[in-house]
Short mmCIF file of C-alpha atoms and ligand atoms in Angstrom, two decimals:
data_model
loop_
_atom_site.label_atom_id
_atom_site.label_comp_id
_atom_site.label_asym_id
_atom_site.label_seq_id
_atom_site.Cartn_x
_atom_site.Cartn_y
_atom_site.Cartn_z
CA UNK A 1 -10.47 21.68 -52.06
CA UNK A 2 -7.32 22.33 -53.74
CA UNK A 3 -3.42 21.72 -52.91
CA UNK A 4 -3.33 25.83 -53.60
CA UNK A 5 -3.13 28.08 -50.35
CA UNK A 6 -5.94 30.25 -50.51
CA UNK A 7 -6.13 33.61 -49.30
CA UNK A 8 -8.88 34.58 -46.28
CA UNK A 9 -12.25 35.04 -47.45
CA UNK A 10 -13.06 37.95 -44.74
CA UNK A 11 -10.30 40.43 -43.95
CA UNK A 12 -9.94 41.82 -40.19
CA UNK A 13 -12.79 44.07 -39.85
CA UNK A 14 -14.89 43.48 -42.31
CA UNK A 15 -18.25 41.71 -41.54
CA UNK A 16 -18.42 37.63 -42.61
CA UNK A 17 -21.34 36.95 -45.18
CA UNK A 18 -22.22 33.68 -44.44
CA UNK A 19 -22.77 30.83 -46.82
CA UNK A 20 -25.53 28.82 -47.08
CA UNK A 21 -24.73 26.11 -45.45
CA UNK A 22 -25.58 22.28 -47.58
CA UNK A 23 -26.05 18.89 -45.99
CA UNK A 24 -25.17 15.65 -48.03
CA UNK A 25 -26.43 12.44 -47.12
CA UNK A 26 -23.92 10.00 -45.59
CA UNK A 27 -23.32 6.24 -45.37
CA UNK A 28 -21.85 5.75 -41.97
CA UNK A 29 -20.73 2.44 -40.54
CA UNK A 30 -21.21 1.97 -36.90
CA UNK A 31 -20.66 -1.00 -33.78
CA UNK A 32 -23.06 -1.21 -30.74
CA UNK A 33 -20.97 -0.89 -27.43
CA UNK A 34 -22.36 -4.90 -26.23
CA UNK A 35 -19.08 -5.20 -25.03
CA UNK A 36 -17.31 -1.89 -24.51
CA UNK A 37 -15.37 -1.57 -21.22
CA UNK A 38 -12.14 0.23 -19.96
CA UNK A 39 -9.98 -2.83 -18.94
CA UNK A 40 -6.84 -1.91 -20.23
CA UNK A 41 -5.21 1.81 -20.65
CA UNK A 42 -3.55 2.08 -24.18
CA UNK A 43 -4.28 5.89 -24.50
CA UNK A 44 -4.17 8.93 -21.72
CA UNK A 45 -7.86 8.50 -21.41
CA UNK A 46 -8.01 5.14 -20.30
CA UNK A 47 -7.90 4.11 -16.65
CA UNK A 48 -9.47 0.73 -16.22
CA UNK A 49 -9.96 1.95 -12.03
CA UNK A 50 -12.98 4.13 -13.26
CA UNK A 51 -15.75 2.31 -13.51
CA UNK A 52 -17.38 2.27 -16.74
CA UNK A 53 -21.36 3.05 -16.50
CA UNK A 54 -22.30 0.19 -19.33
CA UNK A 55 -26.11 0.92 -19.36
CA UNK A 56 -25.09 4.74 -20.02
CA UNK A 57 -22.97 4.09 -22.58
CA UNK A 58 -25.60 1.87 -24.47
CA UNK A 59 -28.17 4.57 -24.49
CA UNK A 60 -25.75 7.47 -25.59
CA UNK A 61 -24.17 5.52 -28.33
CA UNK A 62 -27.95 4.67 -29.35
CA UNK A 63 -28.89 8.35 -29.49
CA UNK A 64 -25.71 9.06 -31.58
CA UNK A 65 -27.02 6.57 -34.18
CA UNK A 66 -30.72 7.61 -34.05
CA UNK A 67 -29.37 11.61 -34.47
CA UNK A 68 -27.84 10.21 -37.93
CA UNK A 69 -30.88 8.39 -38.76
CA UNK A 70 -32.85 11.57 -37.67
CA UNK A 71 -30.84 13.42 -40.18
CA UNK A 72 -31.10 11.29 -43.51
CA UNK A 73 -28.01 9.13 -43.28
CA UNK A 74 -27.71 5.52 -43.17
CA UNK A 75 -26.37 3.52 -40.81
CA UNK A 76 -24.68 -0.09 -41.15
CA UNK A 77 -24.18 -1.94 -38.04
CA UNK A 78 -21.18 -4.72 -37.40
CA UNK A 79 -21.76 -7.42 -35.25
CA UNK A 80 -19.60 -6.69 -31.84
CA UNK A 81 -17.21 -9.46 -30.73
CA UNK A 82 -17.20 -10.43 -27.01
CA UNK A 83 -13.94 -9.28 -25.70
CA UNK A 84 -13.17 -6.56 -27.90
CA UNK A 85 -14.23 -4.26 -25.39
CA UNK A 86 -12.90 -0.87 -28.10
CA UNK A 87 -14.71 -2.04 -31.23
CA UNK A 88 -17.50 0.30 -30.99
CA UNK A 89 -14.67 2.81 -32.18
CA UNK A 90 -15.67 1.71 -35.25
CA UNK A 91 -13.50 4.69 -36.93
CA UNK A 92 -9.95 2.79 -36.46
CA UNK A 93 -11.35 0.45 -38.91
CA UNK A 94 -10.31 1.26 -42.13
CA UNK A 95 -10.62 4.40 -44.78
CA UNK A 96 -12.97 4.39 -47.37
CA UNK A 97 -12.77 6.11 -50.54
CA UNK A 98 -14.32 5.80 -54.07
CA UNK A 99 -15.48 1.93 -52.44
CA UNK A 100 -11.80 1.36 -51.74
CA UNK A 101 -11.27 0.30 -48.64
CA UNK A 102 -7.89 0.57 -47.15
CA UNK A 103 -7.71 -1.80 -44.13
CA UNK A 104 -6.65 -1.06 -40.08
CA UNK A 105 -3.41 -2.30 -38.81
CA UNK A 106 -3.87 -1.47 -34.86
CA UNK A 107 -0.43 -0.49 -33.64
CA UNK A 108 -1.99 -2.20 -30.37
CA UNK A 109 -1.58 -5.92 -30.28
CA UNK A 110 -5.48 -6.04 -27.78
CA UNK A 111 -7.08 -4.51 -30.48
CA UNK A 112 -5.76 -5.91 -33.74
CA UNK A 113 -8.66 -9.07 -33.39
CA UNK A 114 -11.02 -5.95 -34.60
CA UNK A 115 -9.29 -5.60 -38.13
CA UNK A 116 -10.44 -9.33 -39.40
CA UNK A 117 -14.13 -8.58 -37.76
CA UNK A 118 -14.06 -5.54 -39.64
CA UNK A 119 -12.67 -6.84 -43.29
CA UNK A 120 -15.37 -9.97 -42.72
CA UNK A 121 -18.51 -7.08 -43.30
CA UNK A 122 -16.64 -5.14 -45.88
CA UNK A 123 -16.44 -8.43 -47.84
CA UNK A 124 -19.98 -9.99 -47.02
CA UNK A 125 -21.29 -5.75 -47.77
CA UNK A 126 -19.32 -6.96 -51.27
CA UNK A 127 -16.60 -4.40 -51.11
CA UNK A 128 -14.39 -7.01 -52.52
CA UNK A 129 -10.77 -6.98 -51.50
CA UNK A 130 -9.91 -5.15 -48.39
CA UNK A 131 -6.40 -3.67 -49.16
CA UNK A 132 -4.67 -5.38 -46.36
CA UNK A 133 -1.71 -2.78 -45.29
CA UNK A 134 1.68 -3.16 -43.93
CA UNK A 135 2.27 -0.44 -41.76
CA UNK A 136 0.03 0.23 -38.55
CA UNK A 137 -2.78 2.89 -39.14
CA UNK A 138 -5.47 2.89 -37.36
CA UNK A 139 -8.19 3.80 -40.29
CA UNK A 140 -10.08 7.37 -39.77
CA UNK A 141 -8.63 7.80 -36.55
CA UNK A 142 -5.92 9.04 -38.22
CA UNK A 143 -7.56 10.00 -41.45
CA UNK A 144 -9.60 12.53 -43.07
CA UNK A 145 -10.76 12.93 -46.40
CA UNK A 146 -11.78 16.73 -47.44
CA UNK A 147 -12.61 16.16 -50.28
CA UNK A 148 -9.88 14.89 -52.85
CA UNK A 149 -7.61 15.72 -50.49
CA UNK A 150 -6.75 13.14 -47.34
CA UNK A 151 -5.00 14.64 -44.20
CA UNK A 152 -3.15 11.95 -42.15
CA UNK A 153 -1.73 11.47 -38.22
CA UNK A 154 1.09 10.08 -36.96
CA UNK A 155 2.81 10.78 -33.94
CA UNK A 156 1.07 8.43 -31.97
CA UNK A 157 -0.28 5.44 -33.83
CA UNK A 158 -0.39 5.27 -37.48
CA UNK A 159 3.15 5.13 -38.98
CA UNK A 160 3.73 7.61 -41.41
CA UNK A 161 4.83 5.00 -44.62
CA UNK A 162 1.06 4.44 -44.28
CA UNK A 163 0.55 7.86 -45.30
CA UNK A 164 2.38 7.37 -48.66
CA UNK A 165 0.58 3.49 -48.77
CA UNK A 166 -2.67 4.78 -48.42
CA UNK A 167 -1.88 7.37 -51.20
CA UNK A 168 -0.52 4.51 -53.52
CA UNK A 169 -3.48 2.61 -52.71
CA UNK A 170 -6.38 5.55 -52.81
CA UNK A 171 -4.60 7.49 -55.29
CA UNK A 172 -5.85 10.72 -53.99
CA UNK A 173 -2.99 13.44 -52.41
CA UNK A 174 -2.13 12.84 -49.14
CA UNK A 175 -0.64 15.29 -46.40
CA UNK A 176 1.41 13.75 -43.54
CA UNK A 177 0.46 16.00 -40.46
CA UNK A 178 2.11 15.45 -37.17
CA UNK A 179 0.53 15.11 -33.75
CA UNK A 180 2.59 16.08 -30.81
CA UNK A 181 0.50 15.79 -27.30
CA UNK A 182 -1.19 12.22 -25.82
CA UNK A 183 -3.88 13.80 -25.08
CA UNK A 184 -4.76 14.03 -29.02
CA UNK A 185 -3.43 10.66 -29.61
CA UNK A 186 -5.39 10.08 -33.42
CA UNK A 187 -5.94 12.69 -35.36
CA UNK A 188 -9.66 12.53 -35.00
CA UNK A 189 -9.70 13.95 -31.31
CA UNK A 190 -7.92 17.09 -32.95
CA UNK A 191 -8.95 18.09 -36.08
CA UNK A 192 -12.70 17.18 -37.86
CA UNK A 193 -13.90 17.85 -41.48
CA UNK A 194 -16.67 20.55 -42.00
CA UNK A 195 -17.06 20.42 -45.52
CA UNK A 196 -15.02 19.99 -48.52
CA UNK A 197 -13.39 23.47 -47.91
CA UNK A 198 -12.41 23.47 -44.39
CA UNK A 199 -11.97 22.02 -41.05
CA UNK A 200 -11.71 22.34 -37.82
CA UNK A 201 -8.79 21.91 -35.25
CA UNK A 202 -6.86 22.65 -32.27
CA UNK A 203 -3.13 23.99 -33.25
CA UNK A 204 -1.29 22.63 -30.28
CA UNK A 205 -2.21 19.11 -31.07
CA UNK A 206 0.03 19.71 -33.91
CA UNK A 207 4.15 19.90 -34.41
CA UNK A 208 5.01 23.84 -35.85
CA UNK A 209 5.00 22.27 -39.22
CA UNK A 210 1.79 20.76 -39.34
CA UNK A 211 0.70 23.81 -37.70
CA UNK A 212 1.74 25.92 -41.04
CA UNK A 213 0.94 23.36 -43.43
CA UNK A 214 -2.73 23.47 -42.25
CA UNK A 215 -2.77 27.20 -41.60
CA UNK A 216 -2.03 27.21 -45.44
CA UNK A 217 -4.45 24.73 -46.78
CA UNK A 218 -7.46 26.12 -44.55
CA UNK A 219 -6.89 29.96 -43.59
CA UNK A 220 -10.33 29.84 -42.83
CA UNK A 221 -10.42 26.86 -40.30
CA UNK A 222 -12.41 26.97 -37.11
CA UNK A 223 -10.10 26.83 -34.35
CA UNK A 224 -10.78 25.10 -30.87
CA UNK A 225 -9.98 26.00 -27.48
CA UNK A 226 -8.00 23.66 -25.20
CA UNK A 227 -11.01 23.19 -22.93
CA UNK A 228 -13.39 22.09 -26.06
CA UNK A 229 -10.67 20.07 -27.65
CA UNK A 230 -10.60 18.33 -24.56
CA UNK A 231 -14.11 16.86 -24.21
CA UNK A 232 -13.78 15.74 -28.00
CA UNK A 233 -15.31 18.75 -29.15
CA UNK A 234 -13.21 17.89 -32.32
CA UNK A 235 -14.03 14.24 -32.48
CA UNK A 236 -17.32 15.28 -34.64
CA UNK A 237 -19.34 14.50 -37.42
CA UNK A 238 -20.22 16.76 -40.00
CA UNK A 239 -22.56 16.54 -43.23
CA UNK A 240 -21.60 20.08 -44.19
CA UNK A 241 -24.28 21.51 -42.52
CA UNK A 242 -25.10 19.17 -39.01
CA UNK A 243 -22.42 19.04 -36.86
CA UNK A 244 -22.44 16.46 -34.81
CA UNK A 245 -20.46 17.72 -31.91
CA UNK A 246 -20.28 16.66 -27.82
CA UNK A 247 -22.51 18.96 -25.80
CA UNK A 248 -19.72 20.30 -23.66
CA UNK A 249 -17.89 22.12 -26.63
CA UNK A 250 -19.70 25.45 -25.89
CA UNK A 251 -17.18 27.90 -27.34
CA UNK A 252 -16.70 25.53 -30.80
CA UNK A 253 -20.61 24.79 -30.83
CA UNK A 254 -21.45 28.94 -30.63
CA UNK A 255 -18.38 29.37 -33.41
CA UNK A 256 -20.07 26.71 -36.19
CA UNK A 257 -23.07 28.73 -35.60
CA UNK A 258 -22.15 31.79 -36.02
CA UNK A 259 -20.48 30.15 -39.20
CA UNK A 260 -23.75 28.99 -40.37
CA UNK A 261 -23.14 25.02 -39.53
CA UNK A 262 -26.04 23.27 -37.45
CA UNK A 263 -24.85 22.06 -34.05
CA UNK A 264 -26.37 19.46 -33.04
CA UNK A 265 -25.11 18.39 -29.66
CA UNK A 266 -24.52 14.73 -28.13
CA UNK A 267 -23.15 13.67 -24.88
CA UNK A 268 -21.37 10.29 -24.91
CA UNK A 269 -19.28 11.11 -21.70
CA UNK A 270 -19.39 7.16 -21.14
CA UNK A 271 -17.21 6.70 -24.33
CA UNK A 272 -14.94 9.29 -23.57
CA UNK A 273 -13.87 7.41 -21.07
CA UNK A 274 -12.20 5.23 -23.44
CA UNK A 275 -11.00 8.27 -24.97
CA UNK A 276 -13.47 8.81 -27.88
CA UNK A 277 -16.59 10.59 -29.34
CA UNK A 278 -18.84 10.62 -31.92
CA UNK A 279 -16.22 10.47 -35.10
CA UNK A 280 -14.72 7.37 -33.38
CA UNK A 281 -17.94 5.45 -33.00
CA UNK A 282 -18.76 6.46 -37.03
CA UNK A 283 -16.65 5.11 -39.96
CA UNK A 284 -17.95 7.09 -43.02
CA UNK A 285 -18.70 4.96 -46.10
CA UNK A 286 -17.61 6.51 -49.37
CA UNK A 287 -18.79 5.11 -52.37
N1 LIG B 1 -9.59 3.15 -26.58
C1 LIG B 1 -9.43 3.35 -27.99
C2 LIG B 1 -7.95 3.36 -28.36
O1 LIG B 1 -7.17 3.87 -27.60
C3 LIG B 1 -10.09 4.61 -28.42
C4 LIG B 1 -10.10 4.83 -29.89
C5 LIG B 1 -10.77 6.08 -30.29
N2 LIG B 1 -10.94 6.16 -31.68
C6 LIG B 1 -10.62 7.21 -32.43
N3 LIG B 1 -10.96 7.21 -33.69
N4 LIG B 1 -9.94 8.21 -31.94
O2 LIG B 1 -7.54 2.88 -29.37
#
């Protein structure tokens, strides 16, 4: 991935060769739901009058973890803290880059107990020093590393003088992109990582100028319908090849096909009342 606009690969017309498509293992961090719950509404999502189905939730945030393990990757676990019903989000945790880890700063007061729990097993996993920021971001949520390249939210959450922190910090190139609708509060439920060439995201989540600026760094981006961003067909996890994607997103799933990726559906429709998916259960780990 370079900071250079690129030019489409396939012009109208002509027929798409595919590439082969290749997996890397991953190092994924991850928190079992013990104590997840909807008691409070910080997010569109949320609505604490819904009951949660705990048992459900249990057993489709187990078969997220067993699909990684299924595929190669490794999987850390954090020890859940009662009362901290969102820390199985375990995305809003931090970013991690070259074993750097830039440290959360919720922008909500109930969840900013997670960031300590969270620096305590980067420290005992003998990260060293967790960069402790001062601006809110809300770690991956808001995110995304494509390869040297990070692509950051705000709008919602994460301040933007993180952005240029996290640069300072990282010292990789970071691009501020803004998010404009609720609904896709982080950036994460509106835009995922395939590979490190391209993504995959729904335009309307974004202001007109973060709709260009991404149109320019990925021309060849897979683009999401409204109804597929909207059961967190974006909020997925990708290897370069798997996909990782909720089982509802038909139209996106059918697209990474056809594109040569490997869908392989979950349903966590428990989580998602909480207003995540897969990528917010899974912080990736990058050494
Ligand atoms: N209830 C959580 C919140 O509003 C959900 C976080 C989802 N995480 C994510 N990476 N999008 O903060």
């Amino acid at each position: 991935m370079s900071l250079t606009a690129k030019t489409p690969t396939t012009a109208p017309g002509t027929t798409t060769v595919q590439a082969a498509r290749t997996a890397t293992r991953r190092e994924y961090l991850m928190c079992p739901p013990t104590h997840f719950d909807v008691v409070y509404a910080i997010n569109p999502w949320m609505d604490p009058s819904v009951p949660v189905d705990r048992d459900l939730a249990r057993r489709q945030w187990a078969d997220l973890r067993d699909t990684y393990l299924r595929l190669g990757h490794t999987v850390h676990l954090v020890e859940p803290q009662p009362g901290l019903v969102d820390m199985v989000f375990a995305a809003n945790c931090a970013l991690v880059a070259d074993s750097q880890v830039y440290g959360a700063r919720f922008r909500e007061p109930v969840r900013e107990p997670e960031a300590p729990a969270y620096r305590a097993w980067f420290a005992a996993a003998g990260f060293g020093e967790v960069f402790l920021p001062g601006y809110a971001n809300e770690g991956e949520g808001d995110f995304a590393v494509v390869a040297d390249l990070i692509l950051a939210g705000s709008g919602f959450r994460t301040d933007p003088a993180a952005h240029g922190e996290a640069q300072e910090f990282l010292g990789r190139p970071v691009v501020s992109l803004r998010l404009t609708d609720p609904r896709f509060y982080h950036l994460d439920t509106a835009l995922f990582v395939l590979d490190d060439d391209n993504v995959a995201y729904y335009p309307p989540a974004f202001s007109t100028g973060s709709r260009r600026t991404l149109a320019r760094l990925f021309p060849d981006a897979v683009l999401a319908t409204e109804a597929d961003a909207l059961v967190f067909g974006l909020n997925s996890v990708s290897d370069g090849k798997n996909v990782v994607v909720a089982q509802a997103a038909t139209d996106l799933i059918a697209q990474l096909a056809a594109r040569g990726y490997r869908p392989v559906p979950v349903d966590l429709s428990e989580l998602a009342k909480a207003g995540g998916g897969a990528k917010c259960c899974t912080q990736e780990i990058r050494r």
